[in-house]
Coordinates of N, CA and C in Angstrom, one line a residue:
M1 N 21.4 35.6 -54.1 CA 22.4 36.0 -53.1 C 22.4 37.5 -52.8
T2 N 22.6 37.9 -51.6 CA 22.7 39.3 -51.2 C 23.9 39.9 -51.7
S3 N 23.9 41.1 -52.3 CA 25.1 41.8 -52.7 C 25.2 43.0 -51.8
V4 N 26.5 43.5 -51.7 CA 26.8 44.6 -50.9 C 27.6 45.6 -51.7
S5 N 27.6 46.8 -51.2 CA 28.4 47.9 -52.0 C 29.2 48.6 -51.0
P6 N 30.5 49.0 -51.4 CA 31.3 49.8 -50.6 C 30.7 51.1 -50.2
S7 N 30.9 51.6 -49.1 CA 30.3 52.9 -48.7 C 30.9 54.0 -49.6
A8 N 30.0 54.8 -50.1 CA 30.4 55.8 -51.1 C 30.7 57.1 -50.4
G9 N 31.5 57.1 -49.4 CA 31.9 58.3 -48.7 C 30.9 58.9 -47.8
V10 N 29.8 58.1 -47.5 CA 28.8 58.5 -46.6 C 28.9 57.9 -45.2
E11 N 28.9 56.6 -45.2 CA 29.1 55.9 -43.9 C 30.2 54.9 -44.1
K12 N 31.0 54.6 -43.0 CA 31.9 53.6 -43.1 C 31.2 52.2 -43.2
A13 N 31.8 51.3 -43.9 CA 31.3 50.0 -43.9 C 31.6 49.3 -42.6
R14 N 30.7 48.6 -42.0 CA 30.9 47.9 -40.7 C 31.1 46.4 -41.0
V15 N 32.3 45.9 -40.6 CA 32.6 44.5 -40.9 C 33.0 43.8 -39.6
L16 N 32.4 42.7 -39.4 CA 32.7 41.8 -38.3 C 33.6 40.7 -38.7
I17 N 34.8 40.6 -38.0 CA 35.8 39.6 -38.3 C 35.8 38.6 -37.1
A18 N 35.4 37.4 -37.4 CA 35.3 36.4 -36.4 C 36.4 35.3 -36.6
D19 N 37.5 35.5 -35.8 CA 38.6 34.6 -36.0 C 39.4 34.7 -34.7
D20 N 40.0 33.6 -34.2 CA 40.7 33.6 -32.9 C 42.2 33.9 -33.0
H21 N 42.6 34.2 -34.2 CA 44.1 34.5 -34.4 C 44.2 36.0 -34.7
P22 N 44.8 36.7 -33.7 CA 45.0 38.2 -33.8 C 45.7 38.6 -35.1
L23 N 46.8 37.8 -35.5 CA 47.5 38.2 -36.6 C 46.7 38.1 -37.9
F24 N 45.9 37.1 -38.0 CA 45.0 36.9 -39.2 C 44.0 38.0 -39.2
R25 N 43.4 38.4 -38.1 CA 42.4 39.5 -38.0 C 43.1 40.7 -38.6
T26 N 44.3 41.0 -38.2 CA 45.0 42.2 -38.6 C 45.2 42.1 -40.1
A27 N 45.6 40.9 -40.6 CA 45.8 40.8 -42.1 C 44.5 41.0 -42.8
M28 N 43.4 40.6 -42.3 CA 42.1 40.8 -42.9 C 41.7 42.3 -43.0
H29 N 42.2 43.1 -42.0 CA 42.0 44.5 -42.0 C 42.5 45.1 -43.3
N30 N 43.7 44.7 -43.7 CA 44.4 45.2 -44.9 C 43.6 44.7 -46.2
V31 N 43.1 43.5 -46.2 CA 42.4 43.0 -47.3 C 41.0 43.8 -47.5
I32 N 40.3 43.9 -46.3 CA 39.0 44.6 -46.4 C 39.2 46.1 -46.7
D33 N 40.2 46.7 -46.2 CA 40.4 48.1 -46.4 C 40.7 48.4 -47.9
A34 N 41.3 47.4 -48.6 CA 41.5 47.5 -50.0 C 40.2 47.4 -50.8
V35 N 39.2 46.9 -50.2 CA 37.9 46.8 -50.9 C 37.0 47.9 -50.5
Y36 N 36.8 48.1 -49.2 CA 35.9 49.1 -48.7 C 36.5 50.5 -48.5
H37 N 37.8 50.6 -48.3 CA 38.5 51.9 -48.1 C 37.9 52.6 -46.8
D38 N 38.6 52.3 -45.8 CA 38.3 52.9 -44.5 C 37.1 52.3 -43.8
A39 N 37.1 51.0 -43.6 CA 36.0 50.3 -42.9 C 36.1 50.4 -41.4
E40 N 35.0 50.2 -40.8 CA 35.0 50.1 -39.3 C 35.0 48.6 -38.9
F41 N 35.9 48.2 -38.1 CA 36.0 46.7 -37.8 C 35.5 46.4 -36.4
I42 N 34.8 45.3 -36.3 CA 34.4 44.7 -35.0 C 35.0 43.3 -35.0
E43 N 35.6 42.9 -33.9 CA 36.3 41.6 -33.8 C 35.7 40.7 -32.8
A44 N 35.7 39.4 -33.1 CA 35.3 38.4 -32.2 C 36.3 37.2 -32.2
S45 N 36.6 36.6 -31.1 CA 37.6 35.6 -31.1 C 37.0 34.2 -30.7
D46 N 35.7 34.1 -30.4 CA 35.0 32.8 -30.2 C 33.5 33.0 -30.6
L47 N 32.8 31.9 -30.6 CA 31.4 31.8 -31.1 C 30.5 32.7 -30.2
D48 N 30.6 32.6 -28.9 CA 29.8 33.3 -28.0 C 30.0 34.9 -28.2
E49 N 31.2 35.3 -28.4 CA 31.5 36.7 -28.6 C 30.9 37.2 -29.9
M50 N 31.1 36.3 -30.9 CA 30.6 36.6 -32.3 C 29.1 36.8 -32.2
M51 N 28.3 35.9 -31.6 CA 26.9 36.0 -31.6 C 26.4 37.2 -30.7
S52 N 27.1 37.5 -29.7 CA 26.8 38.6 -28.9 C 26.9 39.9 -29.6
L53 N 28.0 40.0 -30.4 CA 28.3 41.2 -31.2 C 27.3 41.3 -32.4
A54 N 26.9 40.2 -32.9 CA 26.0 40.1 -34.1 C 24.6 40.5 -33.8
A55 N 24.2 40.2 -32.5 CA 22.8 40.4 -32.1 C 22.4 41.9 -32.3
G56 N 21.5 42.1 -33.3 CA 21.0 43.4 -33.5 C 21.9 44.4 -34.2
A57 N 23.1 43.9 -34.6 CA 24.1 44.8 -35.2 C 23.7 45.1 -36.6
E58 N 24.1 46.3 -37.0 CA 24.0 46.8 -38.4 C 25.4 46.6 -39.1
L59 N 25.5 45.6 -39.9 CA 26.8 45.2 -40.5 C 26.6 45.1 -42.0
D60 N 27.8 45.4 -42.7 CA 27.8 45.3 -44.1 C 28.4 43.9 -44.6
L61 N 29.2 43.3 -43.7 CA 29.8 42.1 -44.1 C 30.3 41.4 -42.8
V62 N 30.3 40.0 -42.9 CA 31.0 39.2 -41.8 C 32.0 38.3 -42.4
V63 N 33.2 38.3 -41.9 CA 34.2 37.3 -42.3 C 34.4 36.3 -41.1
L64 N 34.1 35.1 -41.4 CA 34.0 34.0 -40.4 C 35.0 32.9 -40.6
D65 N 35.7 32.5 -39.6 CA 36.6 31.3 -39.6 C 35.7 30.2 -39.1
L66 N 35.5 29.2 -40.0 CA 34.6 28.1 -39.6 C 35.0 27.4 -38.3
N67 N 36.3 27.4 -38.0 CA 36.8 26.7 -36.8 C 37.0 27.6 -35.6
I68 N 36.3 28.7 -35.6 CA 36.3 29.6 -34.5 C 36.0 28.8 -33.2
P69 N 36.7 29.0 -32.1 CA 36.4 28.3 -30.8 C 34.9 28.4 -30.5
G70 N 34.3 27.2 -30.1 CA 32.9 27.1 -29.7 C 32.1 26.6 -30.8
A71 N 32.6 26.6 -32.1 CA 31.8 26.2 -33.2 C 32.1 24.8 -33.6
T72 N 31.1 24.0 -34.0 CA 31.3 22.6 -34.5 C 30.8 22.5 -35.8
G73 N 31.6 22.1 -36.8 CA 31.1 22.0 -38.1 C 30.6 23.3 -38.7
F74 N 29.4 23.3 -39.1 CA 28.8 24.6 -39.7 C 27.9 25.3 -38.8
C75 N 27.8 24.9 -37.5 CA 26.9 25.5 -36.6 C 27.1 27.0 -36.4
G76 N 28.3 27.5 -36.4 CA 28.6 28.9 -36.3 C 28.0 29.7 -37.5
L77 N 28.2 29.1 -38.7 CA 27.6 29.7 -39.9 C 26.1 29.7 -39.9
V78 N 25.5 28.6 -39.5 CA 24.1 28.5 -39.4 C 23.5 29.5 -38.5
Q79 N 24.1 29.6 -37.3 CA 23.6 30.6 -36.3 C 23.7 32.0 -36.8
L80 N 24.8 32.3 -37.4 CA 25.1 33.6 -37.9 C 24.1 34.0 -39.0
R81 N 23.9 33.1 -39.9 CA 22.9 33.4 -41.0 C 21.5 33.6 -40.4
N82 N 21.2 32.8 -39.4 CA 19.9 33.0 -38.8 C 19.7 34.3 -38.1
E83 N 20.8 34.8 -37.4 CA 20.8 36.0 -36.7 C 20.8 37.2 -37.7
L84 N 21.6 37.1 -38.8 CA 21.8 38.2 -39.7 C 21.5 37.7 -41.1
P85 N 20.2 37.4 -41.4 CA 19.8 36.8 -42.7 C 20.2 37.6 -43.9
N86 N 20.3 38.9 -43.8 CA 20.5 39.8 -44.9 C 21.9 40.3 -45.0
V87 N 22.8 39.8 -44.2 CA 24.2 40.3 -44.2 C 25.1 39.2 -44.8
P88 N 25.8 39.6 -45.8 CA 26.7 38.6 -46.5 C 27.7 38.0 -45.5
V89 N 28.0 36.7 -45.6 CA 29.0 36.1 -44.8 C 30.0 35.4 -45.7
V90 N 31.2 35.8 -45.5 CA 32.3 35.1 -46.2 C 33.1 34.3 -45.3
V91 N 33.3 33.0 -45.6 CA 34.0 32.1 -44.8 C 35.5 32.1 -45.2
V92 N 36.3 32.1 -44.2 CA 37.8 32.0 -44.4 C 38.2 30.7 -43.6
S93 N 39.1 29.9 -44.2 CA 39.4 28.7 -43.5 C 40.7 28.1 -44.0
A94 N 41.4 27.4 -43.1 CA 42.6 26.7 -43.5 C 42.3 25.4 -44.2
D95 N 41.1 25.0 -44.2 CA 40.7 23.8 -44.9 C 40.4 24.1 -46.3
E96 N 41.1 23.5 -47.3 CA 41.0 23.8 -48.7 C 40.2 22.7 -49.4
G97 N 39.5 21.8 -48.7 CA 38.7 20.8 -49.3 C 37.5 21.4 -50.1
A98 N 37.4 20.8 -51.3 CA 36.3 21.3 -52.2 C 34.9 21.1 -51.6
D99 N 34.7 19.9 -50.9 CA 33.4 19.6 -50.3 C 33.1 20.6 -49.2
V100 N 34.0 21.0 -48.4 CA 33.8 21.9 -47.3 C 33.4 23.3 -47.9
A101 N 34.1 23.7 -48.9 CA 33.8 25.0 -49.6 C 32.4 25.0 -50.1
H102 N 32.0 23.9 -50.8 CA 30.6 23.9 -51.4 C 29.6 23.8 -50.3
D103 N 29.9 23.1 -49.2 CA 29.0 23.0 -48.1 C 28.7 24.4 -47.5
A104 N 29.8 25.1 -47.3 CA 29.7 26.5 -46.8 C 28.7 27.3 -47.6
I105 N 28.8 27.2 -48.9 CA 27.8 28.0 -49.8 C 26.4 27.4 -49.6
T106 N 26.3 26.1 -49.4 CA 25.0 25.5 -49.2 C 24.4 26.0 -47.9
Y107 N 25.2 26.2 -46.9 CA 24.7 26.7 -45.6 C 24.5 28.2 -45.6
G108 N 24.8 28.9 -46.7 CA 24.4 30.3 -46.7 C 25.5 31.3 -46.9
A109 N 26.8 30.9 -46.9 CA 27.9 31.8 -47.1 C 27.9 32.3 -48.6
V110 N 28.4 33.5 -48.9 CA 28.5 34.0 -50.2 C 29.9 33.8 -50.8
G111 N 30.8 33.3 -50.0 CA 32.1 33.1 -50.5 C 32.9 32.2 -49.5
Y112 N 33.9 31.5 -50.1 CA 34.8 30.6 -49.3 C 36.2 30.9 -49.7
I113 N 37.0 31.5 -48.8 CA 38.3 31.9 -49.1 C 39.3 31.2 -48.2
P114 N 40.2 30.4 -48.9 CA 41.2 29.7 -48.1 C 42.2 30.7 -47.6
K115 N 42.7 30.4 -46.4 CA 43.7 31.3 -45.8 C 45.0 31.3 -46.5
S116 N 45.2 30.3 -47.4 CA 46.5 30.2 -48.1 C 46.5 31.2 -49.3
L117 N 45.4 31.8 -49.7 CA 45.4 32.7 -50.8 C 46.3 33.9 -50.5
T118 N 46.8 34.5 -51.5 CA 47.6 35.8 -51.4 C 46.6 36.9 -51.1
M119 N 47.1 38.0 -50.6 CA 46.3 39.2 -50.3 C 45.6 39.7 -51.5
D120 N 46.3 39.7 -52.7 CA 45.7 40.2 -53.9 C 44.5 39.3 -54.3
A121 N 44.7 37.9 -54.1 CA 43.6 37.0 -54.5 C 42.4 37.2 -53.5
M122 N 42.7 37.4 -52.2 CA 41.6 37.7 -51.3 C 40.8 38.9 -51.6
V123 N 41.5 40.0 -52.0 CA 40.9 41.2 -52.4 C 40.0 41.0 -53.6
K124 N 40.5 40.2 -54.6 CA 39.7 39.9 -55.8 C 38.4 39.1 -55.4
A125 N 38.6 38.2 -54.5 CA 37.5 37.4 -54.0 C 36.4 38.2 -53.4
L126 N 36.8 39.1 -52.5 CA 35.8 40.0 -51.8 C 35.2 40.9 -52.8
N127 N 35.9 41.4 -53.8 CA 35.3 42.3 -54.8 C 34.2 41.5 -55.6
H128 N 34.5 40.2 -55.8 CA 33.6 39.4 -56.6 C 32.3 39.3 -55.7
V129 N 32.4 39.1 -54.4 CA 31.3 38.9 -53.6 C 30.5 40.3 -53.5
I130 N 31.2 41.4 -53.4 CA 30.6 42.7 -53.3 C 29.8 43.0 -54.5
G131 N 30.3 42.5 -55.7 CA 29.6 42.7 -56.9 C 28.3 41.8 -57.1
G132 N 28.0 41.0 -56.1 CA 26.8 40.1 -56.1 C 27.1 38.7 -56.5
G133 N 28.4 38.3 -56.6 CA 28.7 37.0 -57.0 C 28.9 36.1 -55.8
V134 N 29.2 34.8 -56.1 CA 29.5 33.8 -55.1 C 30.9 33.3 -55.4
Y135 N 31.8 33.4 -54.4 CA 33.2 33.0 -54.7 C 33.5 31.7 -54.1
L136 N 34.1 30.8 -54.9 CA 34.7 29.6 -54.5 C 36.2 29.6 -55.0
P137 N 37.1 28.9 -54.2 CA 38.5 28.9 -54.7 C 38.6 28.1 -56.0
P138 N 39.7 28.4 -56.7 CA 39.9 27.7 -58.0 C 39.9 26.2 -57.8
T139 N 39.4 25.4 -58.8 CA 39.4 24.0 -58.7 C 40.4 23.5 -59.8
D140 N 40.8 22.2 -59.7 CA 41.7 21.6 -60.7 C 41.0 21.6 -62.1
A141 N 41.9 21.9 -63.0 CA 41.4 22.0 -64.4 C 40.7 20.7 -64.9
K142 N 41.2 19.6 -64.4 CA 40.6 18.3 -64.8 C 39.2 18.1 -64.3
D143 N 38.7 18.9 -63.3 CA 37.4 18.8 -62.9 C 36.4 19.4 -63.9
G144 N 36.9 20.3 -64.8 CA 36.0 20.8 -65.8 C 35.1 21.9 -65.3
K145 N 35.3 22.4 -64.1 CA 34.4 23.4 -63.5 C 35.0 24.8 -63.6
R146 N 34.1 25.8 -63.6 CA 34.6 27.1 -63.7 C 35.3 27.4 -62.4
K147 N 36.5 28.1 -62.5 CA 37.3 28.4 -61.3 C 36.7 29.5 -60.6
G148 N 36.6 29.4 -59.2 CA 36.2 30.5 -58.4 C 34.7 30.8 -58.3
T149 N 33.9 30.0 -59.0 CA 32.4 30.3 -59.0 C 31.7 28.9 -59.1
L150 N 30.4 28.9 -58.8 CA 29.6 27.8 -59.0 C 29.1 27.8 -60.4
S151 N 28.7 26.6 -60.9 CA 28.1 26.5 -62.2 C 26.7 27.2 -62.0
E152 N 26.1 27.6 -63.1 CA 24.8 28.3 -63.1 C 23.8 27.4 -62.4
K153 N 23.8 26.1 -62.8 CA 22.8 25.2 -62.2 C 23.0 25.0 -60.7
D154 N 24.2 24.8 -60.2 CA 24.5 24.7 -58.8 C 24.2 26.0 -58.1
L155 N 24.5 27.1 -58.7 CA 24.2 28.4 -58.1 C 22.7 28.6 -57.8
R156 N 21.9 28.2 -58.8 CA 20.5 28.4 -58.6 C 20.0 27.5 -57.5
F157 N 20.5 26.3 -57.4 CA 20.1 25.4 -56.3 C 20.6 25.9 -55.0
A158 N 21.9 26.4 -54.9 CA 22.4 27.0 -53.7 C 21.6 28.2 -53.2
E159 N 21.1 29.0 -54.2 CA 20.2 30.1 -53.8 C 18.9 29.6 -53.2
R160 N 18.4 28.5 -53.7 CA 17.1 27.9 -53.2 C 17.4 27.4 -51.8
V161 N 18.6 26.7 -51.6 CA 18.9 26.2 -50.2 C 19.1 27.4 -49.3
E162 N 19.6 28.5 -49.7 CA 19.8 29.7 -48.9 C 18.5 30.2 -48.4
S163 N 17.4 30.0 -49.2 CA 16.1 30.5 -48.8 C 15.5 29.8 -47.7
L164 N 16.0 28.6 -47.4 CA 15.5 27.8 -46.2 C 15.9 28.5 -44.9
S165 N 15.0 28.3 -44.0 CA 15.3 28.8 -42.6 C 16.4 28.0 -42.0
A166 N 17.0 28.4 -40.9 CA 18.1 27.7 -40.3 C 17.6 26.3 -39.9
Q167 N 16.4 26.2 -39.3 CA 15.9 24.9 -38.9 C 15.6 24.0 -40.1
Q168 N 15.1 24.6 -41.2 CA 14.9 23.8 -42.4 C 16.2 23.2 -42.9
R169 N 17.3 24.0 -42.8 CA 18.6 23.5 -43.3 C 19.0 22.3 -42.5
V170 N 18.8 22.4 -41.2 CA 19.1 21.2 -40.3 C 18.3 20.0 -40.7
V171 N 17.0 20.2 -40.9 CA 16.2 19.1 -41.3 C 16.7 18.5 -42.6
L172 N 17.0 19.3 -43.6 CA 17.5 18.9 -44.9 C 18.8 18.1 -44.7
Q173 N 19.7 18.6 -43.8 CA 20.9 17.9 -43.5 C 20.6 16.4 -43.0
M174 N 19.6 16.3 -42.1 CA 19.3 15.0 -41.6 C 18.6 14.1 -42.6
L175 N 17.8 14.7 -43.6 CA 17.3 13.9 -44.7 C 18.4 13.3 -45.5
V176 N 19.5 14.1 -45.7 CA 20.6 13.6 -46.5 C 21.2 12.5 -45.8
E177 N 21.2 12.5 -44.4 CA 21.8 11.4 -43.6 C 20.9 10.2 -43.7
G178 N 19.7 10.3 -44.2 CA 18.8 9.2 -44.3 C 18.0 8.9 -43.0
R179 N 17.8 10.0 -42.2 CA 17.1 9.8 -41.0 C 15.6 9.9 -41.2
P180 N 14.8 9.1 -40.6 CA 13.3 9.2 -40.7 C 12.8 10.3 -39.9
N181 N 11.5 10.7 -40.2 CA 10.9 11.8 -39.5 C 10.9 11.6 -37.9
K182 N 10.6 10.4 -37.5 CA 10.6 10.2 -36.0 C 11.9 10.5 -35.4
Q183 N 13.0 10.0 -36.0 CA 14.3 10.3 -35.4 C 14.7 11.8 -35.5
I184 N 14.3 12.4 -36.6 CA 14.6 13.9 -36.7 C 13.8 14.6 -35.6
A185 N 12.6 14.2 -35.4 CA 11.8 14.9 -34.3 C 12.4 14.7 -32.9
Y186 N 13.0 13.5 -32.7 CA 13.6 13.2 -31.4 C 14.9 14.0 -31.2
L187 N 15.7 14.1 -32.3 CA 17.0 14.8 -32.2 C 16.8 16.3 -32.0
L188 N 15.7 16.9 -32.7 CA 15.4 18.3 -32.6 C 14.5 18.7 -31.5
D189 N 14.0 17.7 -30.8 CA 13.0 17.9 -29.7 C 11.8 18.6 -30.1
V190 N 11.2 18.2 -31.3 CA 10.0 18.7 -31.8 C 9.0 17.6 -32.1
T191 N 7.8 17.9 -32.5 CA 6.9 16.8 -32.9 C 7.1 16.4 -34.3
E192 N 6.6 15.2 -34.6 CA 6.7 14.7 -36.0 C 5.9 15.5 -37.0
S193 N 4.8 16.1 -36.5 CA 4.0 17.0 -37.4 C 4.8 18.2 -37.7
T194 N 5.7 18.7 -36.8 CA 6.5 19.8 -37.1 C 7.6 19.5 -38.1
V195 N 8.1 18.3 -38.0 CA 9.1 17.8 -39.0 C 8.5 17.7 -40.4
K196 N 7.3 17.1 -40.4 CA 6.5 17.0 -41.7 C 6.3 18.3 -42.3
A197 N 6.0 19.3 -41.5 CA 5.7 20.7 -42.0 C 7.0 21.3 -42.6
H198 N 8.2 21.0 -41.9 CA 9.5 21.5 -42.4 C 9.8 20.8 -43.7
V199 N 9.5 19.5 -43.8 CA 9.9 18.7 -45.0 C 9.0 19.3 -46.2
S200 N 7.7 19.5 -46.0 CA 6.9 20.1 -47.0 C 7.4 21.4 -47.5
A201 N 7.8 22.3 -46.5 CA 8.3 23.6 -46.9 C 9.6 23.5 -47.7
I202 N 10.5 22.5 -47.3 CA 11.8 22.3 -48.0 C 11.5 21.9 -49.4
L203 N 10.6 21.0 -49.6 CA 10.3 20.5 -51.0 C 9.8 21.7 -51.8
R204 N 8.9 22.5 -51.2 CA 8.4 23.6 -52.0 C 9.4 24.6 -52.3
K205 N 10.3 25.0 -51.4 CA 11.3 26.0 -51.6 C 12.4 25.5 -52.6
L206 N 12.7 24.2 -52.5 CA 13.7 23.6 -53.4 C 13.2 23.3 -54.8
D207 N 11.8 23.4 -54.9 CA 11.1 23.1 -56.2 C 11.4 21.7 -56.6
V208 N 11.2 20.7 -55.7 CA 11.3 19.3 -56.0 C 10.0 18.6 -55.5
Q209 N 9.8 17.4 -56.0 CA 8.5 16.7 -55.7 C 8.5 15.7 -54.6
S210 N 9.7 15.3 -54.2 CA 9.8 14.3 -53.1 C 11.1 14.5 -52.3
R211 N 11.1 13.9 -51.1 CA 12.3 14.0 -50.3 C 13.5 13.3 -50.9
T212 N 13.3 12.3 -51.8 CA 14.3 11.6 -52.5 C 15.0 12.6 -53.5
Q213 N 14.2 13.4 -54.2 CA 14.7 14.4 -55.1 C 15.5 15.4 -54.3
A214 N 15.0 15.8 -53.2 CA 15.7 16.8 -52.4 C 17.1 16.3 -52.0
V215 N 17.2 15.1 -51.6 CA 18.4 14.5 -51.1 C 19.4 14.4 -52.3
I216 N 18.9 14.0 -53.5 CA 19.7 13.9 -54.7 C 20.3 15.2 -55.1
C217 N 19.4 16.3 -55.1 CA 19.8 17.6 -55.4 C 20.8 18.1 -54.4
A218 N 20.6 17.9 -53.1 CA 21.5 18.4 -52.1 C 22.9 17.7 -52.3
G219 N 22.8 16.4 -52.7 CA 24.1 15.7 -52.9 C 24.9 16.3 -53.9
K220 N 24.3 16.9 -54.9 CA 25.1 17.6 -56.0 C 26.0 18.7 -55.5
L221 N 25.6 19.3 -54.3 CA 26.4 20.3 -53.7 C 27.2 19.7 -52.5
S222 N 27.3 18.4 -52.5 CA 28.1 17.8 -51.4 C 27.6 18.2 -50.0
L223 N 26.2 18.3 -49.9 CA 25.7 18.7 -48.6 C 26.0 17.6 -47.6
Q224 N 26.7 17.9 -46.5 CA 27.1 16.9 -45.5 C 26.8 17.5 -44.1
A225 N 26.6 16.6 -43.2 CA 26.3 17.0 -41.8 C 27.6 17.4 -41.1
P226 N 27.6 18.4 -40.2 CA 28.7 18.7 -39.3 C 29.0 17.4 -38.6
H227 N 30.2 17.4 -38.0 CA 30.7 16.2 -37.3 C 29.7 15.8 -36.2
H228 N 29.1 16.8 -35.6 CA 28.1 16.5 -34.5 C 26.8 17.2 -35.0
P229 N 25.6 16.4 -35.0 CA 24.4 17.0 -35.5 C 24.0 18.2 -34.7
L230 N 23.5 19.2 -35.4 CA 23.0 20.4 -34.8 C 21.7 20.0 -34.0
S231 N 21.5 20.7 -32.9 CA 20.3 20.4 -32.1 C 19.5 21.7 -32.1
E232 N 18.3 21.5 -31.6 CA 17.3 22.6 -31.4 C 18.0 23.7 -30.5
R233 N 18.8 23.3 -29.6 CA 19.5 24.3 -28.7 C 20.5 25.2 -29.4
S234 N 21.0 24.7 -30.5 CA 22.0 25.5 -31.2 C 21.5 26.2 -32.4
V235 N 20.2 26.1 -32.7 CA 19.6 26.8 -33.8 C 18.4 27.5 -33.4
R236 N 18.3 28.8 -33.6 CA 17.1 29.5 -33.2 C 16.0 29.3 -34.2
H237 N 14.8 29.3 -33.8 CA 13.6 29.2 -34.7 C 13.6 30.4 -35.6

């Protein structure tokens, strides 16, 4: 996972906040200022504005609401990670479902922060991310999982998934859905040979021997498809 560091009095940290609620964006200013101390903020209220601002931008951090207008499922996160592969993205959301949080990490976020958290808890979460960690909200004690972080095994697999290109993540998503190569090729408007090349690359990067193993491993992180499949038009090569 990429780690970031607060600016040490040399340059202000540049943070993009993508959320359509002005009051929440203002609240995030206070949270981020507590971490970066005098950050420079860039704001977007919908997907198109976010991608326009992100194009070629030099940023230290992106805070993204998964449900920003124009985004469906995880497509906003996927597009952002493809545009800014080296910039940490922290997802904020009103959805507190454990599966959604894990999926966000699988798709490349370094943290998932519920909007219901207190300001102090959000500050701690961002500090954890800045220190190079991966933040997930606390889980129920009965689950037996470490609160606020992935298990070491899941973290290693999440890191391997993050190494996939945006297009490879979409192909992996469709493998999890049980789609054959021919259907994947049709949905993405590419040739079957291109799909086969993507599958081979996915298996190599995930360090598994078969597509069945890839699907099983992805299932451990609750990898699920967005409500509407991503298409070639919504993911840059």
